[in-house]
mmCIF file of C-alpha atoms and ligand atoms in Angstrom:
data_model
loop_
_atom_site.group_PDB
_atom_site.id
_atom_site.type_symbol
_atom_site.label_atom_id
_atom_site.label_comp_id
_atom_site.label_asym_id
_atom_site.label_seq_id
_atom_site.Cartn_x
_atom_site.Cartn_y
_atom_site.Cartn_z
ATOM 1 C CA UNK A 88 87.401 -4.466 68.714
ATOM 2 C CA UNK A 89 88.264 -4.663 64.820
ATOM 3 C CA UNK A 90 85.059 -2.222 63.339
ATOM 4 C CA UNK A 91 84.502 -3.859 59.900
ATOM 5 C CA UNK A 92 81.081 -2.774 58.818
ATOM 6 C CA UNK A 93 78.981 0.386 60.287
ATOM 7 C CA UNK A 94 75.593 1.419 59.859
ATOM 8 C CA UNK A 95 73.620 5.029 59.280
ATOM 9 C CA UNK A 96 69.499 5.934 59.914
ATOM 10 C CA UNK A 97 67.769 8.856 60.198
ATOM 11 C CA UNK A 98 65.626 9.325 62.857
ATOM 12 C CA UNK A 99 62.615 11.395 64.460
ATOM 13 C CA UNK A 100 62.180 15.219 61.801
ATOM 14 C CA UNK A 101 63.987 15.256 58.654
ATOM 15 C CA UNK A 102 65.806 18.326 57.953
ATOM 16 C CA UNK A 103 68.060 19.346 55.082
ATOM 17 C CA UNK A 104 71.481 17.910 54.809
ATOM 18 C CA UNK A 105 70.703 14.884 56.092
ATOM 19 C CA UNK A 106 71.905 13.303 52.804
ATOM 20 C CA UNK A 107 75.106 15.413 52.895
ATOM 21 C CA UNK A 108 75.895 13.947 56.165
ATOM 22 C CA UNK A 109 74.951 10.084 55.129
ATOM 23 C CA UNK A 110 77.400 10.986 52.302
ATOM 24 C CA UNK A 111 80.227 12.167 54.487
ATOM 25 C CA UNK A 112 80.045 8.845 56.403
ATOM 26 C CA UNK A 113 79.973 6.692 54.214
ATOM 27 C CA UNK A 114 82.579 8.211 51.818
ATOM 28 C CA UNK A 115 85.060 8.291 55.187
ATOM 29 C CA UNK A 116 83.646 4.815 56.058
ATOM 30 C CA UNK A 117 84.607 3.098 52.560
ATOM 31 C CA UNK A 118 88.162 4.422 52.191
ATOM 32 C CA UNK A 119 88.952 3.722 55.554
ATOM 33 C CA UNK A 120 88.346 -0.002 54.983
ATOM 34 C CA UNK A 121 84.795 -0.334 56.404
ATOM 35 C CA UNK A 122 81.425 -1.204 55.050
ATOM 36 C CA UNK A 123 78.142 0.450 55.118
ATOM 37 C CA UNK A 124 74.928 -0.575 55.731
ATOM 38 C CA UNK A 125 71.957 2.464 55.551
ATOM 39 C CA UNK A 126 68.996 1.472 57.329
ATOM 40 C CA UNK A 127 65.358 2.552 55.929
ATOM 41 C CA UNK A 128 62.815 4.735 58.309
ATOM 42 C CA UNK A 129 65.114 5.183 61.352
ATOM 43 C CA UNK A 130 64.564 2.394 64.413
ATOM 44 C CA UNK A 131 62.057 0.559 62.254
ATOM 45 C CA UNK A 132 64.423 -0.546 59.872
ATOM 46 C CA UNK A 133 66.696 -2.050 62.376
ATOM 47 C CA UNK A 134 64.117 -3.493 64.437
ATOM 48 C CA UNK A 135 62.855 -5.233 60.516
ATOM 49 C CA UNK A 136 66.173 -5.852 59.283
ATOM 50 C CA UNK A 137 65.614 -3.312 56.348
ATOM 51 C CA UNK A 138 68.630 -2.621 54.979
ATOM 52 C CA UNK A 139 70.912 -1.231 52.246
ATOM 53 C CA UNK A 140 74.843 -2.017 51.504
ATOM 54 C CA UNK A 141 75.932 1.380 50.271
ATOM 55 C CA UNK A 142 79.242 2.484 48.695
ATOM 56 C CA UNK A 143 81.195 5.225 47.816
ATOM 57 C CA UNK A 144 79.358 5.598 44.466
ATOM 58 C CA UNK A 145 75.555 5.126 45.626
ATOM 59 C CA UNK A 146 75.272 8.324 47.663
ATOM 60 C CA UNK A 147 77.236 10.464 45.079
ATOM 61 C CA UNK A 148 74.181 12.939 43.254
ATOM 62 C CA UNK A 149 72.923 13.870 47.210
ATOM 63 C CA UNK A 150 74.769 16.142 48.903
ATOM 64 C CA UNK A 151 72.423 19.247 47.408
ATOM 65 C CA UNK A 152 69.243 17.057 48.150
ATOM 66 C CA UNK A 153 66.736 17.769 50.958
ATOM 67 C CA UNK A 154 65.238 14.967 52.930
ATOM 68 C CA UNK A 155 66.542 11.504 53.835
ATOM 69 C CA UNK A 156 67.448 9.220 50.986
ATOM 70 C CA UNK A 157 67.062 6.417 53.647
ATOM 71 C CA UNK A 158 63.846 7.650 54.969
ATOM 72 C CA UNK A 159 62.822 8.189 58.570
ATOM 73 C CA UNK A 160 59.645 7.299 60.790
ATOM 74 C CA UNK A 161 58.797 7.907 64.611
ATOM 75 C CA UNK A 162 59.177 4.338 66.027
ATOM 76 C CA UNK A 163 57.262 3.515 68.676
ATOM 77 C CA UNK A 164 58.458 -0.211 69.663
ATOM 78 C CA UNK A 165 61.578 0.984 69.977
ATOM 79 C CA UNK A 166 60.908 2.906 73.263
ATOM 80 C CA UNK A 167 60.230 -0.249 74.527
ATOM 81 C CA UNK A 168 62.815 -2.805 75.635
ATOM 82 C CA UNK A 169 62.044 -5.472 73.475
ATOM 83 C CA UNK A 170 62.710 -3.672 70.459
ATOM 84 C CA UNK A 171 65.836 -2.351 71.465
ATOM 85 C CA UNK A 172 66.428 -5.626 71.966
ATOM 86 C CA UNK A 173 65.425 -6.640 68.754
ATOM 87 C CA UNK A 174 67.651 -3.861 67.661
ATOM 88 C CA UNK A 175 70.685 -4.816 68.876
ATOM 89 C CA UNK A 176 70.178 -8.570 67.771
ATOM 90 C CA UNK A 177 69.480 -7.990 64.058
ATOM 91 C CA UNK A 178 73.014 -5.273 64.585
ATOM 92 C CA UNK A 179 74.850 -9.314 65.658
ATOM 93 C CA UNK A 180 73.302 -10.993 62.941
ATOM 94 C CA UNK A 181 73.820 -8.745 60.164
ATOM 95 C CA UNK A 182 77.230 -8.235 61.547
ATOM 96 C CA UNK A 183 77.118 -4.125 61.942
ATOM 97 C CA UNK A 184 79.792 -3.014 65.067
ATOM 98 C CA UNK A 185 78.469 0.810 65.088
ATOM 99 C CA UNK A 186 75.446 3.269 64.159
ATOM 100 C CA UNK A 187 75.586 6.511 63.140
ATOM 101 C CA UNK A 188 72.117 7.934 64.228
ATOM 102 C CA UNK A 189 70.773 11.281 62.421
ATOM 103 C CA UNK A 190 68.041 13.129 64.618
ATOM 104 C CA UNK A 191 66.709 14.677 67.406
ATOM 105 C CA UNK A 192 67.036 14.639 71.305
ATOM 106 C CA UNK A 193 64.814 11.395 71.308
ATOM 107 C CA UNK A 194 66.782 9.404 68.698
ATOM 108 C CA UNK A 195 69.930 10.409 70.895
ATOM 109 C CA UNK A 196 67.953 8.578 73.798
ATOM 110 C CA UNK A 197 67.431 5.431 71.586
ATOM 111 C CA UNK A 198 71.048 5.514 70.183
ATOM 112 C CA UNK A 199 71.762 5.459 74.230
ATOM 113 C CA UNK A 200 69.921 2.870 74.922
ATOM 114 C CA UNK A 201 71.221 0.696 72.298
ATOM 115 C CA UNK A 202 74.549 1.546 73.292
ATOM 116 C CA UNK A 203 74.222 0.303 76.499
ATOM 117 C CA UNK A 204 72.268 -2.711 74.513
ATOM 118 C CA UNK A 205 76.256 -3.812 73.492
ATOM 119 C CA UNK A 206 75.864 -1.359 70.258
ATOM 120 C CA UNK A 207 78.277 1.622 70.067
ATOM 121 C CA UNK A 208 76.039 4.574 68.760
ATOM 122 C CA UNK A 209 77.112 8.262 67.490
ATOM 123 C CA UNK A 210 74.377 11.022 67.248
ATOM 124 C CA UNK A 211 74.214 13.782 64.483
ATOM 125 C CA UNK A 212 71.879 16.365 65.638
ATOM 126 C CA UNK A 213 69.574 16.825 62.603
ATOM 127 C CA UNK A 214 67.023 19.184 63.370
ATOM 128 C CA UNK A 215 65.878 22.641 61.572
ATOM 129 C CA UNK A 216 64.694 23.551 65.150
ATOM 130 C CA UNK A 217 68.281 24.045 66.663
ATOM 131 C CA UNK A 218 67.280 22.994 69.959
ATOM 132 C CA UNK A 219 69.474 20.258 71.001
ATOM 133 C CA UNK A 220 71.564 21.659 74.030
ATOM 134 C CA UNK A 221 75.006 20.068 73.323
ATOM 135 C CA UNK A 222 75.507 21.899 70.177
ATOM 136 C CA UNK A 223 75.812 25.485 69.326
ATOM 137 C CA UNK A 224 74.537 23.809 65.596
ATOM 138 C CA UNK A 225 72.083 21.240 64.502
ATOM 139 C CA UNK A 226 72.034 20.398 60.290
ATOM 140 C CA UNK A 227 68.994 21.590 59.068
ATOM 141 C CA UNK A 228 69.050 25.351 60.990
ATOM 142 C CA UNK A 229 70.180 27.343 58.128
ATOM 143 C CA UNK A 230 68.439 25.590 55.399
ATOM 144 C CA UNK A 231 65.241 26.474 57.478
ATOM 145 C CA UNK A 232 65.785 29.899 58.437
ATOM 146 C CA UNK A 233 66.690 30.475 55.279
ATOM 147 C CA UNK A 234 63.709 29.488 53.671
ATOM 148 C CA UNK A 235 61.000 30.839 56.140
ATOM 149 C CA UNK A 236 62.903 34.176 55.495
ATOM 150 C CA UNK A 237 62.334 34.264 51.922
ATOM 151 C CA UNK A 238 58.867 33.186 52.036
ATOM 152 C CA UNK A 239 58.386 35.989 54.529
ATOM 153 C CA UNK A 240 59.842 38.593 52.239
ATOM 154 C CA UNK A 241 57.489 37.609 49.532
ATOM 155 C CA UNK A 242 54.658 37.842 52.157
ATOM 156 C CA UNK A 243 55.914 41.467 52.479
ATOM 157 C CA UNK A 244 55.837 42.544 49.109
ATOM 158 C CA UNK A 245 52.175 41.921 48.863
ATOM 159 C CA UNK A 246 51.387 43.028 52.523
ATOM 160 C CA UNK A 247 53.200 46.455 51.691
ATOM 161 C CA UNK A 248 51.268 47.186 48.190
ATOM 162 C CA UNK A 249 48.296 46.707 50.531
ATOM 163 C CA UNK A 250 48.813 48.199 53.668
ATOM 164 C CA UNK A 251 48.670 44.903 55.559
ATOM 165 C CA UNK A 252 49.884 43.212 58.373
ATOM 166 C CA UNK A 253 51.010 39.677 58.254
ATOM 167 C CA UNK A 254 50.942 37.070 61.070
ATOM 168 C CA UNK A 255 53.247 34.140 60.081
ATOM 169 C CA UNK A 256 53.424 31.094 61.993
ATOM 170 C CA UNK A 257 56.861 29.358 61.723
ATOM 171 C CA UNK A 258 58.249 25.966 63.146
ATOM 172 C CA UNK A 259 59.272 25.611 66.718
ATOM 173 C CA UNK A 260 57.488 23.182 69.461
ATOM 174 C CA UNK A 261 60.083 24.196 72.348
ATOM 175 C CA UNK A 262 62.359 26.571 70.948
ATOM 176 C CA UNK A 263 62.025 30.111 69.032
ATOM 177 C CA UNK A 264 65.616 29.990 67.363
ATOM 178 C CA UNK A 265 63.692 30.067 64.045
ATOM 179 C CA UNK A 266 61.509 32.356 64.833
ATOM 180 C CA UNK A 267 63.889 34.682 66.415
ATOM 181 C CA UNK A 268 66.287 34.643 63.694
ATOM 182 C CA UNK A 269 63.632 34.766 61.002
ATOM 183 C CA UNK A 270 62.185 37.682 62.899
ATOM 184 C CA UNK A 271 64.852 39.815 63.057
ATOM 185 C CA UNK A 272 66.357 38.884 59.710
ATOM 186 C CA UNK A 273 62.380 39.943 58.153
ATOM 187 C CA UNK A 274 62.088 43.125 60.719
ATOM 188 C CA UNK A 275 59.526 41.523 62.458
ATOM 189 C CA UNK A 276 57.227 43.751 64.381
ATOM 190 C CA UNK A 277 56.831 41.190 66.699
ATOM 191 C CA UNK A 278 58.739 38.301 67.410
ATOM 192 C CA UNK A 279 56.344 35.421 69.371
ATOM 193 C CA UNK A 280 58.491 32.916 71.084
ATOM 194 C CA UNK A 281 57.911 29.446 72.560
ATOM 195 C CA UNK A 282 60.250 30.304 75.671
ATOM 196 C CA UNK A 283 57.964 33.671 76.089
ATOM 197 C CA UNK A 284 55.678 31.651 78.745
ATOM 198 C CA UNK A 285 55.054 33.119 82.571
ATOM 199 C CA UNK A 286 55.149 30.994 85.325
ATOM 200 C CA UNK A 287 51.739 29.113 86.111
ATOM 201 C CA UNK A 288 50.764 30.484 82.556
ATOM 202 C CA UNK A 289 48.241 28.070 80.524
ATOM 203 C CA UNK A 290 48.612 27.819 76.681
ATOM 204 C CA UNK A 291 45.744 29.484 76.292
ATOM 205 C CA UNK A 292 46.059 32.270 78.714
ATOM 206 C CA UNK A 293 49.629 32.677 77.342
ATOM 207 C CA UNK A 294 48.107 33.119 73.277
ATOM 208 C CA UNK A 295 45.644 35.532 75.034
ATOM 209 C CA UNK A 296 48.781 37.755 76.332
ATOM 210 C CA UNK A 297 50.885 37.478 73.317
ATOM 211 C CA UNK A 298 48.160 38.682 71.069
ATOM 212 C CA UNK A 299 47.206 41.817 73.352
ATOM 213 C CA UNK A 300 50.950 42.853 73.262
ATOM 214 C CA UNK A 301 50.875 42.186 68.910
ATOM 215 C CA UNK A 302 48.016 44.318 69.046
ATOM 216 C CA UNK A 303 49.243 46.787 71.059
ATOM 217 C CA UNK A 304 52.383 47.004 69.230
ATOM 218 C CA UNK A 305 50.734 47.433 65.808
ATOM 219 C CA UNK A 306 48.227 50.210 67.060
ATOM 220 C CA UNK A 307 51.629 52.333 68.598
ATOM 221 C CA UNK A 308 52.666 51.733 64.653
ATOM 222 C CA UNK A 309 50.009 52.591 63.223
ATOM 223 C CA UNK A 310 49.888 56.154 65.378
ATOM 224 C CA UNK A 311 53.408 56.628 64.518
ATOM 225 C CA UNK A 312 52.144 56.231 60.422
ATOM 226 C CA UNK A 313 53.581 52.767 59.816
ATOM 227 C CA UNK A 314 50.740 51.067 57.368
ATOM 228 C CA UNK A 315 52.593 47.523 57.102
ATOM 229 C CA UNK A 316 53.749 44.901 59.682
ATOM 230 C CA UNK A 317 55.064 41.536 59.808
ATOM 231 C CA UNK A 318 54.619 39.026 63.027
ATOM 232 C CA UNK A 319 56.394 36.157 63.277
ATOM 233 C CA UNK A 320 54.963 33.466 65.676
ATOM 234 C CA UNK A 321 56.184 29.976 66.651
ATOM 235 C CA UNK A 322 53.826 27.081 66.272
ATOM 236 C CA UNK A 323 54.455 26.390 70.094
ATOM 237 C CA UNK A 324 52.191 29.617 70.553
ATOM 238 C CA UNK A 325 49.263 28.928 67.886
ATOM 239 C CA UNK A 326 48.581 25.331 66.215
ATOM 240 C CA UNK A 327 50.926 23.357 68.097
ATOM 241 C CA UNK A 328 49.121 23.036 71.275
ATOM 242 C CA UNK A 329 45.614 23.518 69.469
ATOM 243 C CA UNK A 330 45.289 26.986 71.190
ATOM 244 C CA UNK A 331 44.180 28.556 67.774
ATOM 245 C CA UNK A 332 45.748 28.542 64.459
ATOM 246 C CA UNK A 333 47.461 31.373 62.995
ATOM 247 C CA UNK A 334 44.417 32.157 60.578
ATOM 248 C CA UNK A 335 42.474 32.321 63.564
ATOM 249 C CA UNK A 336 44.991 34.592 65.515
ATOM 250 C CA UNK A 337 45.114 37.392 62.764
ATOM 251 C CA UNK A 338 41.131 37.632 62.504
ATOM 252 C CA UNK A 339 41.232 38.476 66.305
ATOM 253 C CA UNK A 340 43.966 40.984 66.160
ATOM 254 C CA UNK A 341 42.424 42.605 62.858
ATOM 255 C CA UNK A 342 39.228 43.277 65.336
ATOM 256 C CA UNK A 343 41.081 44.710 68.014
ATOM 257 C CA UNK A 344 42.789 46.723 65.681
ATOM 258 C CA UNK A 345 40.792 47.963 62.595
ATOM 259 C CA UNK A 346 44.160 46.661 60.836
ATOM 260 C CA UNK A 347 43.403 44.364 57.557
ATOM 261 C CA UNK A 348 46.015 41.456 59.217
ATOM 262 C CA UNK A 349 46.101 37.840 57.800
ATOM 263 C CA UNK A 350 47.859 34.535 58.977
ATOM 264 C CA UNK A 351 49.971 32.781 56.773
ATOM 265 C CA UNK A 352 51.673 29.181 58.315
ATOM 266 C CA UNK A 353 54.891 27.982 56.625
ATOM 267 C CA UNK A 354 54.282 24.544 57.914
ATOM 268 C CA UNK A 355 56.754 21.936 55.895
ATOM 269 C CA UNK A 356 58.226 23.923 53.177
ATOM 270 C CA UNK A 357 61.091 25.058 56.071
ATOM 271 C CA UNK A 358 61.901 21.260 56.054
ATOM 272 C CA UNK A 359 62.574 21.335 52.338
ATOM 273 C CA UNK A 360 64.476 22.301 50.179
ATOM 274 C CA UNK A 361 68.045 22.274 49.024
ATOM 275 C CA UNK A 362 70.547 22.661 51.610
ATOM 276 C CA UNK A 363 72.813 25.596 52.363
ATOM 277 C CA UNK A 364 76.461 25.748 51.806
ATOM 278 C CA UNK A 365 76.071 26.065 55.812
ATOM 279 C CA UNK A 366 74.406 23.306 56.351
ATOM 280 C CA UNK A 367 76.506 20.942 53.545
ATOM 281 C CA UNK A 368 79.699 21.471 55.193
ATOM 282 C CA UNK A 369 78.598 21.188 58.957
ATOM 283 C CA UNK A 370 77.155 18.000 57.933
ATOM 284 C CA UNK A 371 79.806 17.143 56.164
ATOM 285 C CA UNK A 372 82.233 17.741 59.236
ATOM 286 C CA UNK A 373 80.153 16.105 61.536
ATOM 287 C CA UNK A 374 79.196 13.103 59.455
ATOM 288 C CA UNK A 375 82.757 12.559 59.117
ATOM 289 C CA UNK A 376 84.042 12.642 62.694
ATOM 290 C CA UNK A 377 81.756 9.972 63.859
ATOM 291 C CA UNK A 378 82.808 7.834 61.780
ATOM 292 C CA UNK A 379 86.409 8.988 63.467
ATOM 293 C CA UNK A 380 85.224 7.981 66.558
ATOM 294 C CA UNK A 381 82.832 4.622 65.854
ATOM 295 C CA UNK A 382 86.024 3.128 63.835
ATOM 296 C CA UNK A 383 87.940 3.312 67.292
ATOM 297 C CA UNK A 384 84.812 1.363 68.853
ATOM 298 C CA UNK A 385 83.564 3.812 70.735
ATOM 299 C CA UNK A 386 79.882 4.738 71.002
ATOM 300 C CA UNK A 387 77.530 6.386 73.195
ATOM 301 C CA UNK A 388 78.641 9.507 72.173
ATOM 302 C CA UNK A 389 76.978 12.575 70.353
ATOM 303 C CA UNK A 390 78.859 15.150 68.103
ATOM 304 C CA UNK A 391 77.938 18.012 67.859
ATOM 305 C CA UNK A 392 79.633 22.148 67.262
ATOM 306 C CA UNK A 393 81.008 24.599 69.688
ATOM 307 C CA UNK A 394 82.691 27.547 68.692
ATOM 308 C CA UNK A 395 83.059 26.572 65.072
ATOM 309 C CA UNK A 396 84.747 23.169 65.655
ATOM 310 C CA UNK A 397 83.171 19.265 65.722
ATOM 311 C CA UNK A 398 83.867 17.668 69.112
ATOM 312 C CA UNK A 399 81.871 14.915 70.468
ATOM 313 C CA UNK A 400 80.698 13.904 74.115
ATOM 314 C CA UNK A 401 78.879 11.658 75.913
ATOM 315 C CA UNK A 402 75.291 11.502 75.366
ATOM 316 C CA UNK A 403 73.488 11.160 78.664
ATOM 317 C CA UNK A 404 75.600 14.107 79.529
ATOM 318 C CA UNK A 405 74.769 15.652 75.956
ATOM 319 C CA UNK A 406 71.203 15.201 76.581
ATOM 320 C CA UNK A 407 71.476 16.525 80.236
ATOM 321 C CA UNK A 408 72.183 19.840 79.189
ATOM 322 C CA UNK A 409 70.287 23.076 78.843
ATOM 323 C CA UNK A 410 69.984 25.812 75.926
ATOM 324 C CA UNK A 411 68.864 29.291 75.916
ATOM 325 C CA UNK A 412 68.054 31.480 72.997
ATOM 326 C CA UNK A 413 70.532 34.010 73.210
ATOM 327 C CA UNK A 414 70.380 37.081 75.509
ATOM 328 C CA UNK A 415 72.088 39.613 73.141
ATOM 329 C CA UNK A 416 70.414 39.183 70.668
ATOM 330 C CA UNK A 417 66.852 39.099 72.475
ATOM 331 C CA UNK A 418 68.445 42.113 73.591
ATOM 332 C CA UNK A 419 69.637 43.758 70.158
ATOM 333 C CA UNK A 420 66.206 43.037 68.911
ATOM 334 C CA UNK A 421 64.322 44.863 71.523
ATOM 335 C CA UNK A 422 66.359 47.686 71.006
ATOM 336 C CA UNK A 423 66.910 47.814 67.023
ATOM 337 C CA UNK A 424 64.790 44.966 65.862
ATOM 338 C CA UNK A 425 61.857 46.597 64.581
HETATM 339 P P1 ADP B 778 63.762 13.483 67.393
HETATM 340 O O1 ADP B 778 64.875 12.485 67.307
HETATM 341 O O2 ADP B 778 63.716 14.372 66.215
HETATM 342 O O3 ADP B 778 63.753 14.171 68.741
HETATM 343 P P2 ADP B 778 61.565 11.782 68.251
HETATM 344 O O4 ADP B 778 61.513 12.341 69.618
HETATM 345 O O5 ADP B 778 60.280 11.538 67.535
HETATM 346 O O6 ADP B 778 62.408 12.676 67.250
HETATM 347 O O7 ADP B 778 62.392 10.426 68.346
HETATM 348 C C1 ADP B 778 62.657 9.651 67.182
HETATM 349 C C2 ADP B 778 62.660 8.187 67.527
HETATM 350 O O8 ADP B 778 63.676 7.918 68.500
HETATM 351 C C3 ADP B 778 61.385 7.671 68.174
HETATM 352 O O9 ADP B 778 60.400 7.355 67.247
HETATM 353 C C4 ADP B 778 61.878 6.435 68.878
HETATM 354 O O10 ADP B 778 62.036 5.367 67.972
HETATM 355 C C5 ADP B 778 63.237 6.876 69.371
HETATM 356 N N1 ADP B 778 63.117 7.367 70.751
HETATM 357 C C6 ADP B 778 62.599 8.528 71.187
HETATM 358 N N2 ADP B 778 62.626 8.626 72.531
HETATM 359 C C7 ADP B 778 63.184 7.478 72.974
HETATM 360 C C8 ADP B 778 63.493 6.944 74.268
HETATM 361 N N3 ADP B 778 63.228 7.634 75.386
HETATM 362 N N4 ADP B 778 64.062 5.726 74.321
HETATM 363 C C9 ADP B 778 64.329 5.036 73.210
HETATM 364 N N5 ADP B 778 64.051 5.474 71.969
HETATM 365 C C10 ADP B 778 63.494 6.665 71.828
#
């Protein structure tokens, strides 16, 4: 099949270099002969037929932006089976032979099922959270990390000058790689984890534990003469599943310790913000070898980084797989960390 025209959407979470990657495909698109259609707010553009042509020169001023210049939404009709249908028919009738999809695990799942719908789909995973299993490296991790960091060390300054400890929430609804790197890059006295969870153990009975060991952790500091600490704590453990927020977290430990603590939560600004250099080039890399792959025809395949190079796979098997935080560096942190 002769691919003349190819289209790009962002799906599910924005996350930095996004824009960088909608640039890489379309620049290696155009000069290999094929057009470009970006569609607006992820599935809900192609289910509406809301569309963009876009050449070499009309993503040029975005690699260094934040964001989505196409936009993205959470689609609901798309999970069902008319709107992939819908999908796939507006793909025939505005002639597009491929789709790059930008996202998460659950755009992956749509860009499967439209695959299988007669549309060859490649997945980008675009996620600050780093927690899609059949990449070492999602676009958006650095940027993120980054970011929280530097709003942490700023939290420091002021917590030092007053003898403080600060709770800080950070992003991560099923996976602490933020939050672990962030912690040990900040010296975290604590590092609260979405993956730190018992067997049989509520929410709720799981916030109750964490916070006894943060206490207890701060009160062996404070014997040994330490007057300042930092916590960092994925939302998975505090706001995210309405257990208590990180405000409400700090007053608790600050009575069970005597220690003047506040909570501080990040929230959006770690989706913001200008991209890294990491970040620009593995979008870069990736953006360009799907369209490597979707000008052959073939779709239903992810891309995604293992060992520093771009490969691509299938994505039922993609999204099949399993990720763990990693050991030796749990490890190094227990030991050095703090
Ligand atoms: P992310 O891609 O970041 O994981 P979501 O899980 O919100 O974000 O998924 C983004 C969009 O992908 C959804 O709004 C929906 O349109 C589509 N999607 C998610 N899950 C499925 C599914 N099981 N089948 C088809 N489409 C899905």
């Amino acid at each position: 099949m002769e691919v003349k025209t190819i289209g790009i959407l962002t799906s599910g979470g924005d996350s930095q270099g996004m824009n960088a990657a909608i640039r890489a495909i379309v620049r290696n698109a155009v000069r290999c002969g094929i057009k470009v259609k970006g569609i607006f707010d992820g599935y809900q553009g192609l289910i509406d037929g809301n569309f963009i042509d876009l050449d070499i020169g009309d993503v040029s001023g975005i690699i260094q932006k934040g964001g989505t210049m196409l936009g993205t939404a959470r689609c609901v009709a798309f999970k069902e089976q008319a709107g992939i249908q819908k999908a796939a028919d507006n793909c025939r009738k505005f002639g597009i032979d491929g789709l790059v999809v930008i996202g998460g695990d659950g755009s992956f799942r749509g860009a499967g099922d439209l695959s299988r719908a007669g549309i060859p789909c490649v997945g980008l995973p675009g996620t600050i959270d780093n927690d899609i299993a059949c990449t070492e490296y999602t676009i958006g991790f650095d940027t993120a990390m980054n970011v929280a960091m530097e709003a942490i060390d700023k939290i420091r300054d002021t917590i030092t000058s007053h003898h403080r400890c600060a709770i800080v929430e950070v992003m991560g609804a099923r996976a602490g790689w933020v939050a672990l790197e962030v912690g040990i890059a900040t010296g975290a006295s604590y590092i609260a984890l979405p993956e730190n969870l018992l067997p049989g153990e509520s929410p709720k009975e799981r916030y109750e534990r964490i916070k006894k060991e943060i206490a207890d952790r701060l009160k062996e500091g404070q014997e040994k003469g330490r007057k300042n600490f930092t916590v960092v704590v994925a939302e998975a453990v505090t706001s995210l599943n309405k257990v208590a927020t990180v405000e409400e977290m700090a007053e608790e430990i600050m009575d069970m310790t005597g220690i003047d603590t506040r909570g501080t939560c990040l929230g959006h600004i770690q989706r913001g913000g200008s991209p890294t250099l990491r970040d620009r080039v593995a979008a870069t890399r990736m953006g360009y070898h799907a369209v490597q792959i979707l000008k052959e025809g073939i779709g239903n395949r992810v891309v995604g980084e293992k060992n520093g190079v771009v490969y691509d796979m299938d994505i039922q098997e993609g999204l099949s797989m399993k990720k763990y935080l990693p050991e030796d560096l749990l490890d190094i942190w227990r030991k050095v960390g703090y």
